[in-house]
Short mmCIF file of C-alpha atoms in Angstrom, two decimals:
data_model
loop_
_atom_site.label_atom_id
_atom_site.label_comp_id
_atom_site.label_asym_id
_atom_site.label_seq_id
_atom_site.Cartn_x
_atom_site.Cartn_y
_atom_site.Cartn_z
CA UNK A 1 0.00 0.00 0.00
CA UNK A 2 2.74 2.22 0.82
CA UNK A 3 4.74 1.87 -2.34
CA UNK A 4 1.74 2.31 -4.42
CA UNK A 5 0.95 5.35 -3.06
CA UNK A 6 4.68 6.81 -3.25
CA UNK A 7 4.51 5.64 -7.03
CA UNK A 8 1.04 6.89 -8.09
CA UNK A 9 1.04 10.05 -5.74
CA UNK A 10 -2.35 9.46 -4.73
CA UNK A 11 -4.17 9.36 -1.74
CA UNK A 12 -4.60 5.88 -1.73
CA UNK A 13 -4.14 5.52 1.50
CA UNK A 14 -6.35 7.98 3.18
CA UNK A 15 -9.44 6.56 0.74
CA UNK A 16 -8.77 3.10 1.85
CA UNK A 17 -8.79 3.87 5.68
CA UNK A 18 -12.21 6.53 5.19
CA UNK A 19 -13.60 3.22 3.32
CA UNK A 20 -12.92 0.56 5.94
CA UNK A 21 -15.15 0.20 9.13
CA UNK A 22 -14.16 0.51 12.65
CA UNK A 23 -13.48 -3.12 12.82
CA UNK A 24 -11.24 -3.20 9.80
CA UNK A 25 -9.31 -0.25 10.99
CA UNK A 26 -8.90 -2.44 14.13
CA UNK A 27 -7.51 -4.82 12.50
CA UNK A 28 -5.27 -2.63 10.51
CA UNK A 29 -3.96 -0.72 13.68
CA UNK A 30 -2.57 -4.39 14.47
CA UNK A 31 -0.82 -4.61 11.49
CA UNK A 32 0.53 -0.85 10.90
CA UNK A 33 2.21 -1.21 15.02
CA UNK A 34 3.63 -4.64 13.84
CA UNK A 35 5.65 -2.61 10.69
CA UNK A 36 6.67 0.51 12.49
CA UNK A 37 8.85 -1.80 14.87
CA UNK A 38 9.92 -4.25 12.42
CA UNK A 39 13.28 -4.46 10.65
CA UNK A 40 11.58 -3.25 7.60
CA UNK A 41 13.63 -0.16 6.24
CA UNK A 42 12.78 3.11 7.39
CA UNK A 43 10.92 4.18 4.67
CA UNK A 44 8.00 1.94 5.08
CA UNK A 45 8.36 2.57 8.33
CA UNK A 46 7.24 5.59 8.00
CA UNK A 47 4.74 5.29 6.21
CA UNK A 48 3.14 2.86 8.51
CA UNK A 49 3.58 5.19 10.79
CA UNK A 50 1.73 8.10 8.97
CA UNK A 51 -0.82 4.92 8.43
CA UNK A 52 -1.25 5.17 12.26
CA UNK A 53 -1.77 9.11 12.67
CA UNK A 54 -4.36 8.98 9.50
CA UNK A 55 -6.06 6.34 11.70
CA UNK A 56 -6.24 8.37 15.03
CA UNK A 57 -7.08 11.49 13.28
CA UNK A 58 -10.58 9.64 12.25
CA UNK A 59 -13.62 9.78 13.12
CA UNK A 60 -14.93 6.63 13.09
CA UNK A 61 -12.59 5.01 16.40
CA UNK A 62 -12.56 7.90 18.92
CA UNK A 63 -12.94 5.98 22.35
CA UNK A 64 -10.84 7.43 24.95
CA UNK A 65 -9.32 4.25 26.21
CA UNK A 66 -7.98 2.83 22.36
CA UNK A 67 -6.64 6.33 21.63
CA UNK A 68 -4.56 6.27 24.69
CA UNK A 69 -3.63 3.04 24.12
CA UNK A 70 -1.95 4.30 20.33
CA UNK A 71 -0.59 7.55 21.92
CA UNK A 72 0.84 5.38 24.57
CA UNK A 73 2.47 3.43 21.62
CA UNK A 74 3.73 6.16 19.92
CA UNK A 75 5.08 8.34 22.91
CA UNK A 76 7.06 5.12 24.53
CA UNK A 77 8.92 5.19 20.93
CA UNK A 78 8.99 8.75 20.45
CA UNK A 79 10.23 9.69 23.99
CA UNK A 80 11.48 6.85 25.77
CA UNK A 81 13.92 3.72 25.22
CA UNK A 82 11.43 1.43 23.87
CA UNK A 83 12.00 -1.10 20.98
CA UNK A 84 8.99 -2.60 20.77
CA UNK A 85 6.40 0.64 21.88
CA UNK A 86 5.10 -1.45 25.18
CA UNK A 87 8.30 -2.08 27.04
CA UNK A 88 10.41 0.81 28.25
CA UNK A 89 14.19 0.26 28.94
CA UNK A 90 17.24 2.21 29.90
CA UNK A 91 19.28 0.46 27.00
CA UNK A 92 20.09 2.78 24.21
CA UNK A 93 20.30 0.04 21.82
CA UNK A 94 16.13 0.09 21.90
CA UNK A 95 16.12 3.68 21.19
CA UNK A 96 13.99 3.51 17.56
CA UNK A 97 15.72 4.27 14.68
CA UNK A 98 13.07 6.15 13.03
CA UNK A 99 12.27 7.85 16.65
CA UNK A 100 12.64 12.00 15.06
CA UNK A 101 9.71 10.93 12.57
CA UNK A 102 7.51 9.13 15.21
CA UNK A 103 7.76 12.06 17.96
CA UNK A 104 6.74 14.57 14.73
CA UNK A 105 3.62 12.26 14.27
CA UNK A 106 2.75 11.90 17.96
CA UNK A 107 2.67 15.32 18.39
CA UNK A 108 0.43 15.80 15.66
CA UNK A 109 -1.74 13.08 16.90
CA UNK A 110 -2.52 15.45 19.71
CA UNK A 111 -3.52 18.14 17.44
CA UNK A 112 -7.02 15.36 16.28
CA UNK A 113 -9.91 17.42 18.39
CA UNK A 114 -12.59 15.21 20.24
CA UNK A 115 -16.28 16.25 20.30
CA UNK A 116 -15.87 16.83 23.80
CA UNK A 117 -13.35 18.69 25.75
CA UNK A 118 -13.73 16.38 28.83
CA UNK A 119 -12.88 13.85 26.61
CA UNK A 120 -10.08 15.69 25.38
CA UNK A 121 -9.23 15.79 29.11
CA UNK A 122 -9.01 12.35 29.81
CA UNK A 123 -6.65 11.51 27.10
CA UNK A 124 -4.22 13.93 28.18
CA UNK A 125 -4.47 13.02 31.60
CA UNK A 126 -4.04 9.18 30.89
CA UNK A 127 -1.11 10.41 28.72
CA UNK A 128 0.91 12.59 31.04
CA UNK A 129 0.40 9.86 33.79
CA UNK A 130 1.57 7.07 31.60
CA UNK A 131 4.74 9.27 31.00
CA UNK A 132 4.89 10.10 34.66
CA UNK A 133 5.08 6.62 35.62
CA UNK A 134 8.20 6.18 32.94
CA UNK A 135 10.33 9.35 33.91
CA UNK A 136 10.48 8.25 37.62
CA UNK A 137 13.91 7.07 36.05
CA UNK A 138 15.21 9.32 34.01
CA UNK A 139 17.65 7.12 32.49
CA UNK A 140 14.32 5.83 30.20
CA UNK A 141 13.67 8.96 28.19
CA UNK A 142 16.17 9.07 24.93
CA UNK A 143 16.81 13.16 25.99
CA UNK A 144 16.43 13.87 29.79
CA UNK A 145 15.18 17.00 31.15
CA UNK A 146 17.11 19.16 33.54
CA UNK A 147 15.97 19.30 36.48
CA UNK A 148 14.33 22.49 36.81
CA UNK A 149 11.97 21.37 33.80
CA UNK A 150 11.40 18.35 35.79
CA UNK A 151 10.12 20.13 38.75
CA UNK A 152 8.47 22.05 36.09
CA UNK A 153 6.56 18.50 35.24
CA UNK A 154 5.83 17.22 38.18
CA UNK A 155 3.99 20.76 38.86
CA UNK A 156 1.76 19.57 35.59
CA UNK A 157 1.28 16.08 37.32
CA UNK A 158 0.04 18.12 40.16
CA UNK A 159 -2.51 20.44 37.95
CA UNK A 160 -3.41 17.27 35.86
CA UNK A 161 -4.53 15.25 38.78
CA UNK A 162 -5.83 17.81 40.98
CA UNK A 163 -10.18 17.44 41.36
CA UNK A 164 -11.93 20.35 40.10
CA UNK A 165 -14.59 22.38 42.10
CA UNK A 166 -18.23 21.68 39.91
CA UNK A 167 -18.89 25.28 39.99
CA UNK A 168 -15.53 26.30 38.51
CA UNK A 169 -15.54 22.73 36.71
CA UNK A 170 -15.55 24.89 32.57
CA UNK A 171 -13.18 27.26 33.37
CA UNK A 172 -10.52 25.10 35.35
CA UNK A 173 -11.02 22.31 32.66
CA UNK A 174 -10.39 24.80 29.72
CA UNK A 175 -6.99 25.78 31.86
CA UNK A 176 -6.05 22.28 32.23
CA UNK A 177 -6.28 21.27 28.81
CA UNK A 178 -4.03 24.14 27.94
CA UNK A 179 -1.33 23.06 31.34
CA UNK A 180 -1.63 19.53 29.82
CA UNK A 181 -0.71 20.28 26.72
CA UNK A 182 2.33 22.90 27.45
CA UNK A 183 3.58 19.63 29.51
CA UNK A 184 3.70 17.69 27.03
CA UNK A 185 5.27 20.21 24.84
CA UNK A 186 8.31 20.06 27.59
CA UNK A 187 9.81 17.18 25.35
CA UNK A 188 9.25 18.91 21.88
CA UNK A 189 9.72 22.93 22.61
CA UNK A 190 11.21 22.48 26.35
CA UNK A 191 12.29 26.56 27.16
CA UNK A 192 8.50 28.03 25.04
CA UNK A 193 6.40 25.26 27.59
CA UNK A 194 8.30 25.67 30.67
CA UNK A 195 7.51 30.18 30.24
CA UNK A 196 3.89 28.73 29.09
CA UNK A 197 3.35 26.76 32.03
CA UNK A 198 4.69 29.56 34.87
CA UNK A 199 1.89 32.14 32.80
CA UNK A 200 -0.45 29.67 32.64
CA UNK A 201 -0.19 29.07 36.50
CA UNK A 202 -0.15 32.35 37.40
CA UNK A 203 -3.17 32.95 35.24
CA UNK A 204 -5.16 30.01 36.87
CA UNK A 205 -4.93 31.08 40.39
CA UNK A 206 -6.21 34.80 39.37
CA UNK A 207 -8.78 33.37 36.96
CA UNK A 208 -10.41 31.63 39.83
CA UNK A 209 -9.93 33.88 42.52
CA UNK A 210 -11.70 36.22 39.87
CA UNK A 211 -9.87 39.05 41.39
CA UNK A 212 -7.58 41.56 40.16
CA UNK A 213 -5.62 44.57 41.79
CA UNK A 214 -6.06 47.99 40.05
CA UNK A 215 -3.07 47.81 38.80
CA UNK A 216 -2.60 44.25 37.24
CA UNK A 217 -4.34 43.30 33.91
CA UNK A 218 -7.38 41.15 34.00
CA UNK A 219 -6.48 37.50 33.70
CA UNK A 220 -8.20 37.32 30.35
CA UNK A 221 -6.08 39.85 28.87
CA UNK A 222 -2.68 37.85 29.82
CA UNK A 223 -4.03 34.58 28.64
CA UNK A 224 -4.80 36.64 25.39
CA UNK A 225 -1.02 37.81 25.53
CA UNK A 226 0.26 34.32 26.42
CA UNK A 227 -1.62 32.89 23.39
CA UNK A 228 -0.35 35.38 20.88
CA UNK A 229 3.40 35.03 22.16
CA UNK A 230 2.64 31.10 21.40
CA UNK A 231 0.99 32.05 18.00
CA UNK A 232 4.66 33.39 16.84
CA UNK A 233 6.31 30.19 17.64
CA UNK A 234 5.03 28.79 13.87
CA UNK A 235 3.85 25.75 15.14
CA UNK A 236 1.22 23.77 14.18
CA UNK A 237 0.41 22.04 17.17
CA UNK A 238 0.33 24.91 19.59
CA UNK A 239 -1.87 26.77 16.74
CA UNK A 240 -4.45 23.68 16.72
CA UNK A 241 -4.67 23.81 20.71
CA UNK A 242 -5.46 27.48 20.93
CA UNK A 243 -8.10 27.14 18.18
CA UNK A 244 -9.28 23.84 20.11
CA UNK A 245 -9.45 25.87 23.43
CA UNK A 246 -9.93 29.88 23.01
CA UNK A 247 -13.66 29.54 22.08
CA UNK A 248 -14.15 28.23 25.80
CA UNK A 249 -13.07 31.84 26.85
CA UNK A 250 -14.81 33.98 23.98
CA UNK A 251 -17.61 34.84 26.60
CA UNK A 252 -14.38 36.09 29.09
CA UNK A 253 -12.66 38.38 26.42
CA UNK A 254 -12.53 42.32 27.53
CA UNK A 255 -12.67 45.01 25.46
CA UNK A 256 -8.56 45.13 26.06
CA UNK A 257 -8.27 41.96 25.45
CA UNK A 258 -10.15 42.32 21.82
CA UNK A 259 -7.88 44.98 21.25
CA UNK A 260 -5.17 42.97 21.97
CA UNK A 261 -5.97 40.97 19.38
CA UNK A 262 -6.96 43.59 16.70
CA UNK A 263 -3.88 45.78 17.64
CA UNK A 264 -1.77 43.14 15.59
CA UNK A 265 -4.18 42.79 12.57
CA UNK A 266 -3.39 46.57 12.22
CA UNK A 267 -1.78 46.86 8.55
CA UNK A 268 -1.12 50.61 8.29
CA UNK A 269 1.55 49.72 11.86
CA UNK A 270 5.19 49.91 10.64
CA UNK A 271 5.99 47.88 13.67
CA UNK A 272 6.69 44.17 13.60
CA UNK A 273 5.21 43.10 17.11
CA UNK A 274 7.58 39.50 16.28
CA UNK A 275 10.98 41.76 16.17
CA UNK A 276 10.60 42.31 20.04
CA UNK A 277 11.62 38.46 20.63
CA UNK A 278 13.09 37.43 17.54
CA UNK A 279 16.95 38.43 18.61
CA UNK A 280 16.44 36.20 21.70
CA UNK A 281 14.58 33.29 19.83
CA UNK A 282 17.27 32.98 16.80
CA UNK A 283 19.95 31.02 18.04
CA UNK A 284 17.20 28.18 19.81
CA UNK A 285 15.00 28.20 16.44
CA UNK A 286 18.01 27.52 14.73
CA UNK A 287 19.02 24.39 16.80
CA UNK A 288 15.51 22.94 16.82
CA UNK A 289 15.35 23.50 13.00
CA UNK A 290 18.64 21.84 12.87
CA UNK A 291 17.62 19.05 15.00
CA UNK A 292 13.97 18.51 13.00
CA UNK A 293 14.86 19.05 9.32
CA UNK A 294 15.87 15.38 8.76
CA UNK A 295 12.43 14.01 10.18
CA UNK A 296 10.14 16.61 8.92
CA UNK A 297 11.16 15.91 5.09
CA UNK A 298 9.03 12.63 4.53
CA UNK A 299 6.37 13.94 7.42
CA UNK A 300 2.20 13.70 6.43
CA UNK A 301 2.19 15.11 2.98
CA UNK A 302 -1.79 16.59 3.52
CA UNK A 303 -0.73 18.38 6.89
CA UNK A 304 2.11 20.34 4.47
CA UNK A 305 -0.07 20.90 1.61
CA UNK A 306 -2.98 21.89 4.18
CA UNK A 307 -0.36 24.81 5.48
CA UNK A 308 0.69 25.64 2.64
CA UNK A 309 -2.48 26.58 1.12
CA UNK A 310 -3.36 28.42 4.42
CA UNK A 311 -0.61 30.73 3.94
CA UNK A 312 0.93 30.92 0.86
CA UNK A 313 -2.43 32.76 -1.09
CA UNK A 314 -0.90 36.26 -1.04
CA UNK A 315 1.94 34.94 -2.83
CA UNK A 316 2.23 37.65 -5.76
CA UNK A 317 1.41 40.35 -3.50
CA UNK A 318 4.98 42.01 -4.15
CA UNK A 319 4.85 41.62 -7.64
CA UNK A 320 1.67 44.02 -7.20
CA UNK A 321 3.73 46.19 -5.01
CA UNK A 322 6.73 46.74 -7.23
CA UNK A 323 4.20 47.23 -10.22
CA UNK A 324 2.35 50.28 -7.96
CA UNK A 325 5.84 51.95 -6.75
CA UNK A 326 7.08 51.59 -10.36
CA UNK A 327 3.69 53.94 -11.36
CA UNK A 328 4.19 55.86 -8.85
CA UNK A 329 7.60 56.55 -9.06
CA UNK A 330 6.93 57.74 -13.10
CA UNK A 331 4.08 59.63 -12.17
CA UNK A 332 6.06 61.37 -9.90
CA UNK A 333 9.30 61.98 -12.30
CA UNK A 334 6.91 62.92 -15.27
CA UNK A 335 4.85 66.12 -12.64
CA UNK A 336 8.65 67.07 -11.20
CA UNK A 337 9.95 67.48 -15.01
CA UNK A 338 7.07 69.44 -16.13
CA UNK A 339 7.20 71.63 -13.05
CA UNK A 340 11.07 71.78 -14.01
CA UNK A 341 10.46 72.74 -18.01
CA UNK A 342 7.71 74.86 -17.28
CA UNK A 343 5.41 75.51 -20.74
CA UNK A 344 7.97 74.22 -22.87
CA UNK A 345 6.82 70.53 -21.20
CA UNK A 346 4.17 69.46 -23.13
CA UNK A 347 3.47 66.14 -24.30
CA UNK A 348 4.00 66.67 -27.91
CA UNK A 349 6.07 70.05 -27.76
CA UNK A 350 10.16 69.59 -27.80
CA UNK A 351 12.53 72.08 -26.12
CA UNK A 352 15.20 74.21 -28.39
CA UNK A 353 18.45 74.29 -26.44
CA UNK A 354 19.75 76.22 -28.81
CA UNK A 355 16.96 79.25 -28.41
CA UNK A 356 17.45 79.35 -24.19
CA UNK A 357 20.18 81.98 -23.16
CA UNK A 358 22.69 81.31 -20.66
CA UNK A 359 20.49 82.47 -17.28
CA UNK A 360 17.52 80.42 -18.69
CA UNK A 361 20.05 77.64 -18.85
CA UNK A 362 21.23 77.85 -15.48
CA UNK A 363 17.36 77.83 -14.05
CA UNK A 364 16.38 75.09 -16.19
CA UNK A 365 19.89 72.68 -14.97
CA UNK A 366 18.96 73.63 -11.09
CA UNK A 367 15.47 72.87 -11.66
CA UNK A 368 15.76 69.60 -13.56
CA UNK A 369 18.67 69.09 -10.41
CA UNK A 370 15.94 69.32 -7.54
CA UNK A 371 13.45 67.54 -9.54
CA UNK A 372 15.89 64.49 -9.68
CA UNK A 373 17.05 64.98 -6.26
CA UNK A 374 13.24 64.98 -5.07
CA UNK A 375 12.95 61.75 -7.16
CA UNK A 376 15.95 59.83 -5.35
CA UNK A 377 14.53 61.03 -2.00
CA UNK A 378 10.91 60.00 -2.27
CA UNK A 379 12.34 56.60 -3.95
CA UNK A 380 11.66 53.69 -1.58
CA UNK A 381 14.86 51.12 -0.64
CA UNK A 382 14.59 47.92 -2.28
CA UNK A 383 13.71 45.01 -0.50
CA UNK A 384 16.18 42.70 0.62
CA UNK A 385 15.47 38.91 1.11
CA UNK A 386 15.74 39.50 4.78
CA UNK A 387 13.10 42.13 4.95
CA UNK A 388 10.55 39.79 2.43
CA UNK A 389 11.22 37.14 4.59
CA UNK A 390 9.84 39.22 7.78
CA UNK A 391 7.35 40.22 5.82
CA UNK A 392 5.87 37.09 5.07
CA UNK A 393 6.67 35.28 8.20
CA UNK A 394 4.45 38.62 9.82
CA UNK A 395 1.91 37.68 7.19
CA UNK A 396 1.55 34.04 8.51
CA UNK A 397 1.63 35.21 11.79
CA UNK A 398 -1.44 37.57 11.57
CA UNK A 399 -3.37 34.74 9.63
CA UNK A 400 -3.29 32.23 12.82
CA UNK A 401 -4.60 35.51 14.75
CA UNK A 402 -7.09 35.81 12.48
CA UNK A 403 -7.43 32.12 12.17
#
């Protein structure tokens, strides 16, 4: 199945799994976990394990208990010494070789929404106390945590497991959800979820005290903040979880908060609100995209060409631009040179050098002078690749805020 599909470049595979019932897929799930820890090479590998994700991401098997049963799989490869997805080990030997690849689609796996958000809850929960259990010795996970990131875990145990009062039960949920998911983003985007989670606490303990000083900003406004400063990260999980969770606090949003929002949607701003943090962000972003760029190649060809039609629509935007400062730059040099020439400027009348006298001259060369030198002012800078660059990365970034 997996070779025809490479060959023919169809979605063979996606039409066979919408086609088979929840009993088949059963079935298949068997088979796909049997190939992603085979000795098979690493290509079909892959593909079995993309197999896997396109079967989680359905509709038609969404039980809580078998989904956390196939995350469980997938994390104990992804995460943890584990050749076989059940057992976990402390013997690198069992780390999987196609573990980069399998931690990409287990993170995506998390991104598949359930109808409800209490069922959302449970997953996580089963999840994060699964890998609980594991990291008790460290020595299991293929890339340890320090240890203030593991105090920073054990304080998302804590929120995970902690009972929720019934009269605070939608709010505290929505919070959790977003806690659970920051933990589990320790392992993927370790410095982003740790800052997350300390906000995220913070914000909890004022959102249900429901209290705020005159001079602090309401909790909605820095869960607003929080969410936009995870919006620039350009990931697609954290994007999917904020569009999973914000509508839970649409009915909490102030008017700051809106404007918040709306302040970055603001076109005619010749500020970039992602310069701020970009200086500080480089040199990580560049390790991580170091580290990922070898799994993300082969990685769930519909989640790529889903982004890429998101946000690559206003692709001949500049052309337009360059077209309109062209015009604009004529119009301008055509109005300067007939303010320059005076009545001799007309469109089909020529001027006789030979006919102007020496002071004539002299005004026409200084006035054809400050019309060019008006001209070079008013001319905008080309763009380099670095500034198109921020320009469409701030394009992106205002679409998920819209989005």
């Amino acid at each position: 199945i997996f070779t025809v599909e490479k060959s023919s470049q169809k979605k063979f595979l996606s039409n066979l799994i919408n086609s088979l019932s929840a009993e088949a897929l059963n079935e298949a799930v068997t088979d796909v976990k049997a190939v992603i820890v085979s000795d098979k090479d690493d290509r079909e590998r892959q593909y079995a394990a993309t197999a896997l994700q396109k079967i989680i991401g359905g509709k038609k098997l969404a039980e809580v208990e078998w989904r956390v049963e196939q995350l469980k799989f997938l994390v104990n490869l992804a995460l943890f010494k584990s050749s076989d997805g059940v057992k976990v080990t402390t013997n690198e030997e069992d780390v999987h070789s196609n573990a980069g690849n399998i931690k990409n689609i287990f993170y995506h796996c998390l991104e598949c929404k359930l109808p409800k958000l209490e069922d959302e809850k449970a997953v996580l929960v089963s999840l994060v106390s699964h890998i609980n259990e594991q990291i008790r010795q460290p020595a299991t996970l293929q890339k340890p945590l320090e240890q203030r990131h593991l105090e920073t875990w054990r304080k998302v145990f804590t929120e995970a497991t902690s009972k929720v009062d019934k009269k605070e039960q939608k709010l505290r949920t929505v919070f959790q959800v977003l806690t659970l998911h920051m933990g589990l983003q320790l392992f993927n985007n370790t410095e982003v979820a740790a800052n997350a989670i300390a906000e995220l606490d913070a914000v909890t303990r004022r959102a249900m005290q429901k209290k705020s000083s005159q001079n602090e900003p309401e909790w909605i406004e820095v869960v607003v903040d929080l969410f936009l400063t995870l919006l620039s990260q350009e990931s697609h999980v954290l994007r999917n979880v904020i569009r999973h969770v914000f509508p839970q606090l649409c009915s909490q949003v102030t008017v700051t908060a809106f404007h918040q929002i709306l302040s970055l949607l603001d076109l005619k701003s010749k500020e970039n609100p992602l310069e701020a943090g970009a200086d500080n962000d480089e040199e990580d972003s560049e390790e991580e995209d170091d580290e990922n760029s070898k799994d993300d190649d082969d990685e769930n060809s519909e989640d790529n060409e889903e982004d890429s039609e998101e946000e690559s629509e206003p692709s001949d935007d500049s052309e337009v631009e360059e077209v309109d400062e062209k015009e604009t730059i004529n119009d301008t040099l055509r109005l300067a040179l007939q303010n320059a020439l005076g009545n001799a400027a007309g469109d089909d009348d020529d001027i006789d050098l030979d006919e102007l006298d020496e002071e004539e001259g002299a005004k026409m060369d200084a006035a054809l002078a400050e019309a060019f030198k008006m001209l070079k002012k008013n001319r905008k800078p080309k763009k380099t690749m670095a500034d198109k660059s921020a320009e469409k990365t701030l394009l992106h970034f205002r679409m998920r805020v819209l989005d």
